[in-house]
Coordinates of C-alpha atoms in Angstrom, one line a residue:
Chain A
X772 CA 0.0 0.0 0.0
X773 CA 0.8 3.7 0.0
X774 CA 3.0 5.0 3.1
X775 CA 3.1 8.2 4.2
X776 CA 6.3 9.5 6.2
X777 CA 6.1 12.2 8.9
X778 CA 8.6 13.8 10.5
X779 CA 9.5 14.4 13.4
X780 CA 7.7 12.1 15.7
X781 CA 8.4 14.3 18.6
X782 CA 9.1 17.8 18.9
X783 CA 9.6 19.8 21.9
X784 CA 10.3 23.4 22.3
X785 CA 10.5 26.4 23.8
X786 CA 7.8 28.7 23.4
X787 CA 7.9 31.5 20.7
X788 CA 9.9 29.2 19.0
X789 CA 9.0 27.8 15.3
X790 CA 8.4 24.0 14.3
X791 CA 8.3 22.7 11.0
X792 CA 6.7 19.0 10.2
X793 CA 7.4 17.5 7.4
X794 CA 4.9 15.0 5.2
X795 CA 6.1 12.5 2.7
X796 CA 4.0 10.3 0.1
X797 CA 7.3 8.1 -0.3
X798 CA 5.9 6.0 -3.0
X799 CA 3.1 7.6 -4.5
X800 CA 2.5 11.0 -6.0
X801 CA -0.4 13.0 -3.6
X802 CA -1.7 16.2 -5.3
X803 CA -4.0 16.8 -2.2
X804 CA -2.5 16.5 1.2
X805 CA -4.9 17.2 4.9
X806 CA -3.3 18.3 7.9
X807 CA -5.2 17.4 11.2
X808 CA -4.7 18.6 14.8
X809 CA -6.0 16.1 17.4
X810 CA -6.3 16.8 20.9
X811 CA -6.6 13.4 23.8
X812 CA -9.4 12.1 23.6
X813 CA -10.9 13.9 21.0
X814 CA -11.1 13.2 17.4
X815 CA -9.2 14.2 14.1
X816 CA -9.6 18.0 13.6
X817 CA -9.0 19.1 9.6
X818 CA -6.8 22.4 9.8
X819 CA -6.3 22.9 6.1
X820 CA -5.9 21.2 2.8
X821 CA -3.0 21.7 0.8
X822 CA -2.5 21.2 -2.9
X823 CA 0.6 20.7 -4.9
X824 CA 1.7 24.6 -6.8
X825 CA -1.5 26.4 -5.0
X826 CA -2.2 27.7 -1.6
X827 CA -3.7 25.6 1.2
X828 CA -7.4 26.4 1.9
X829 CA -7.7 26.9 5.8
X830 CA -11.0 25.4 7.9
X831 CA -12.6 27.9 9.6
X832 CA -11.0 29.1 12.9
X833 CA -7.3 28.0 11.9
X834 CA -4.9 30.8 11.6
X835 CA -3.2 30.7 8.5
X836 CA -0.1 33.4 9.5
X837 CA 0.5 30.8 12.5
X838 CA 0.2 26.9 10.6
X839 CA 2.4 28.0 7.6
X840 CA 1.9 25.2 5.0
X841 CA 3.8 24.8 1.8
X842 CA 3.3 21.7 -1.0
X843 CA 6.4 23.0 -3.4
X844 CA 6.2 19.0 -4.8
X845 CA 3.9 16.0 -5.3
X846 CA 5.9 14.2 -2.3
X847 CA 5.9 16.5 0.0
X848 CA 3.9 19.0 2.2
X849 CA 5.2 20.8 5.3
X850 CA 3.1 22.7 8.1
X851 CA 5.3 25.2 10.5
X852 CA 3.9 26.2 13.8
X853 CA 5.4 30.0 14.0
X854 CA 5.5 31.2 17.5
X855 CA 4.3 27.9 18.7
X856 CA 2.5 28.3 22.3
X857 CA 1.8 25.6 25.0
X858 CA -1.6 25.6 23.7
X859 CA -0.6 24.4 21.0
X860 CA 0.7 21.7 22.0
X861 CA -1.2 18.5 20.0
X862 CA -1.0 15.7 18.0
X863 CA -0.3 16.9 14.2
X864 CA -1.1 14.4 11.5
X865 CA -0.7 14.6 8.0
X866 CA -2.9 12.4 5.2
X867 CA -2.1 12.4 1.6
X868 CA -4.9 11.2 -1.1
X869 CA -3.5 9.2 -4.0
X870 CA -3.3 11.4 -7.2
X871 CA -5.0 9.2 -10.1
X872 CA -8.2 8.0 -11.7
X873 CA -10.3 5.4 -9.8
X874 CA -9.1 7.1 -6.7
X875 CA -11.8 5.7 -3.6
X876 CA -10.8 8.5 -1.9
X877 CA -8.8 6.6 0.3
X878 CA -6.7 8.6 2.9
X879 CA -3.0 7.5 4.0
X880 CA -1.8 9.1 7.1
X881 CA 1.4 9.9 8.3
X882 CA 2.8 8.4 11.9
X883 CA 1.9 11.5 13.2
X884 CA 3.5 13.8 15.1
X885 CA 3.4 15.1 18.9
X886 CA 4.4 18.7 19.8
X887 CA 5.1 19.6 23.4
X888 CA 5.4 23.3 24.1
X889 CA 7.5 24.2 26.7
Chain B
X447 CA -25.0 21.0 8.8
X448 CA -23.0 17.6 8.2
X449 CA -22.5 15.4 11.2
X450 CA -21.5 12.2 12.2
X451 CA -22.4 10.6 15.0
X452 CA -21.0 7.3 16.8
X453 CA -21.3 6.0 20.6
X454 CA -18.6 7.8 22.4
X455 CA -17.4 4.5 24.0
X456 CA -18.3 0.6 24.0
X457 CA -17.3 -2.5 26.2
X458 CA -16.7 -6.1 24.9
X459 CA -15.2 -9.2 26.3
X460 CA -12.5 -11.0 24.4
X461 CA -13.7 -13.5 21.6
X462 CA -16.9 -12.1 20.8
X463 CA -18.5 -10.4 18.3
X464 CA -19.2 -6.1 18.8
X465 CA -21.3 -4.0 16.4
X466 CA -20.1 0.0 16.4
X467 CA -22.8 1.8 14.6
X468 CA -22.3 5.1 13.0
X469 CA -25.3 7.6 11.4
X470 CA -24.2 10.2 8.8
X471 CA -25.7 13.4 7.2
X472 CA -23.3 14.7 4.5
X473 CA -23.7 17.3 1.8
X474 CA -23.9 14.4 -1.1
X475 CA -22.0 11.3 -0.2
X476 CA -19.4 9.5 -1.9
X477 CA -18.5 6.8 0.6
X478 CA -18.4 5.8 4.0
X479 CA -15.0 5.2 5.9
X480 CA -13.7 3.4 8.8
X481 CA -10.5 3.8 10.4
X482 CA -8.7 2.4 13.9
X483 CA -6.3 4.5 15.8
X484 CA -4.6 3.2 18.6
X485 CA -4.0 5.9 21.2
X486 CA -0.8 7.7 20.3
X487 CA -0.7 6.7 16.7
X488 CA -2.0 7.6 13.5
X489 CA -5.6 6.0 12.2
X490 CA -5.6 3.1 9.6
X491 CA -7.8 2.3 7.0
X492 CA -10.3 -0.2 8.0
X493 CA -13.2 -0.6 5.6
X494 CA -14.6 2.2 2.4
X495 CA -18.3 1.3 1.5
X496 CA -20.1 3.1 -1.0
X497 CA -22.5 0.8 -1.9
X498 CA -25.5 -0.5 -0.1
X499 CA -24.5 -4.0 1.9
X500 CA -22.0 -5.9 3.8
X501 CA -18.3 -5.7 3.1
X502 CA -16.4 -8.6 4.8
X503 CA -12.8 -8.6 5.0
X504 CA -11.1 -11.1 8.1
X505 CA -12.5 -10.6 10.8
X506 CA -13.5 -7.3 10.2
X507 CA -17.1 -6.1 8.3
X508 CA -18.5 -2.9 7.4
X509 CA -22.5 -2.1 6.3
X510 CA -23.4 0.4 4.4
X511 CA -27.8 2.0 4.4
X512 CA -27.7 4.9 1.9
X513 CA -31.2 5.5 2.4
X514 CA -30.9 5.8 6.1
X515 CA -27.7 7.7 6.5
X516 CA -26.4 4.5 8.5
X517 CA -23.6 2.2 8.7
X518 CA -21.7 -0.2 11.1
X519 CA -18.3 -1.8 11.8
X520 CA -18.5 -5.5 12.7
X521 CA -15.2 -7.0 14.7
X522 CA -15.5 -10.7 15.6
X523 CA -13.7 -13.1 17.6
X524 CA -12.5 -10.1 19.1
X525 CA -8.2 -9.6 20.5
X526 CA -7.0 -7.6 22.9
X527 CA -5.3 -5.6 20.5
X528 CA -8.4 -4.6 18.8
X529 CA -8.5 -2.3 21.7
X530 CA -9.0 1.2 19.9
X531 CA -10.9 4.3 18.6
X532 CA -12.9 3.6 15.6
X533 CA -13.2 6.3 13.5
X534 CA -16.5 6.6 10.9
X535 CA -15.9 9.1 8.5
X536 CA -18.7 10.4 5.3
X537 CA -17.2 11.8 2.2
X538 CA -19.5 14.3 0.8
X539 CA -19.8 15.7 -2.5
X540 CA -16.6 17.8 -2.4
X541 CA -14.9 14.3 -1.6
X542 CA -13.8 15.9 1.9
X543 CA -14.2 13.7 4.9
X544 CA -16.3 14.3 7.6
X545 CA -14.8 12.8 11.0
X546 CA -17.0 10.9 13.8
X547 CA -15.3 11.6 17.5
X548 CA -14.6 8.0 17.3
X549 CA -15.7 4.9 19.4
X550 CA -13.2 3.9 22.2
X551 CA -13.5 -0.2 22.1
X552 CA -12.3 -1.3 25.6
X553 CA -12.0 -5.3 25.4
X554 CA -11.8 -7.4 28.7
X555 CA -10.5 -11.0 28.8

């Protein structure tokens, strides 16, 4: 199947500070990637949606000068938190939708990763 | 609105059979999802129905009711390790996902 590689797995830092996650479709070529925010014990949270060579459309209530997110390639998407917070502080996940015809729509995620604002 | 609603959290003993229902409103539909996500760790892709019936696959099963908005996830001769969140997620017409909170499976030997 299609994997999806996220990096890092962990972060932590020091608040004010920027973090950037990286997404890779490592096998495939993903023209649409989704970057989710989950909380514990809540459930996945769509931030934004980015596309390859366009900007990323932003849900309502995410801050788009904070969760900077670039797709410069089909293989890769990357979402930096700017003057990260302890509030932000989450579980950041990336999926990536395979780019062809007959897609099911079929998401592959990324191993996620956790961000601990200090 | 679109919304997807699950039980919050569901109890079954080791070896048996559990049904996790999910109901779905969606701005046009073009599927039905489930996923399992471990705590810590990223979902995986359980089931996709977009068709009306049963889809079987080990011990695993997902039903799909278009004309009641309904599904369910069927695990039998349930492990310890199936211990999870399951996720239902509706694709509507834009072919964006629409996430459940998830169903926290607790299993006990």
């Amino acid at each position: 199947g299609a994997v999806v590689s996220q990096h890092p797995s962990w972060v932590i830092c020091k608040s004010g500070t920027s973090v950037k996650i990286e997404c890779r479709s490592l096998d495939f070529q993903a023209t649409t990637m989704f970057w989710y925010r989950q909380f514990p014990k809540q459930s996945l949270m769509l931030m934004a949606t980015s596309n390859e060579g366009s900007k990323a459309t932003y849900e309502q209530g995410v801050e788009k000068d904070k969760f900077l997110i670039n797709h410069a390639s089909l293989t890769l998407s990357t979402l930096t938190v700017t003057s990260a917070h302890p509030e932000d502080s989450s579980f950041y996940i990336c999926s990536a939708r395979v780019a062809s015809l007959g897609d099911t729509g079929e998401l592959f995620f990324g191993e996620g990763s956790r961000l601990t604002v200090l | 609105g679109q919304n997807i609603d699950q039980p919050t959290e569901m109890t079954a003993t080791e070896g048996a059979i559990v049904q996790i229902n999910c109901t779905y409103q969606t701005s046009g539909f073009n599927g039905l999802f489930w996923y399992q996500q471990h705590a810590g760790e990223a979902p995986t892709f359980l089931s996709y129905n977009v068709l009306d019936g049963l889809e079987e696959k080990g011990r695993f099963s997902s039903f799909l009711s278009r004309s009641k908005g309904y599904s369910y996830l069927l695990l039998k001769e349930l492990q310890m390790k199936d211990s999870a969140s399951y996720l239902c997620a509706g694709m509507d017409s834009n072919y964006q996902l629409i996430w459940g909170a998830g169903t926290k499976l607790i299993i006990k030997p």
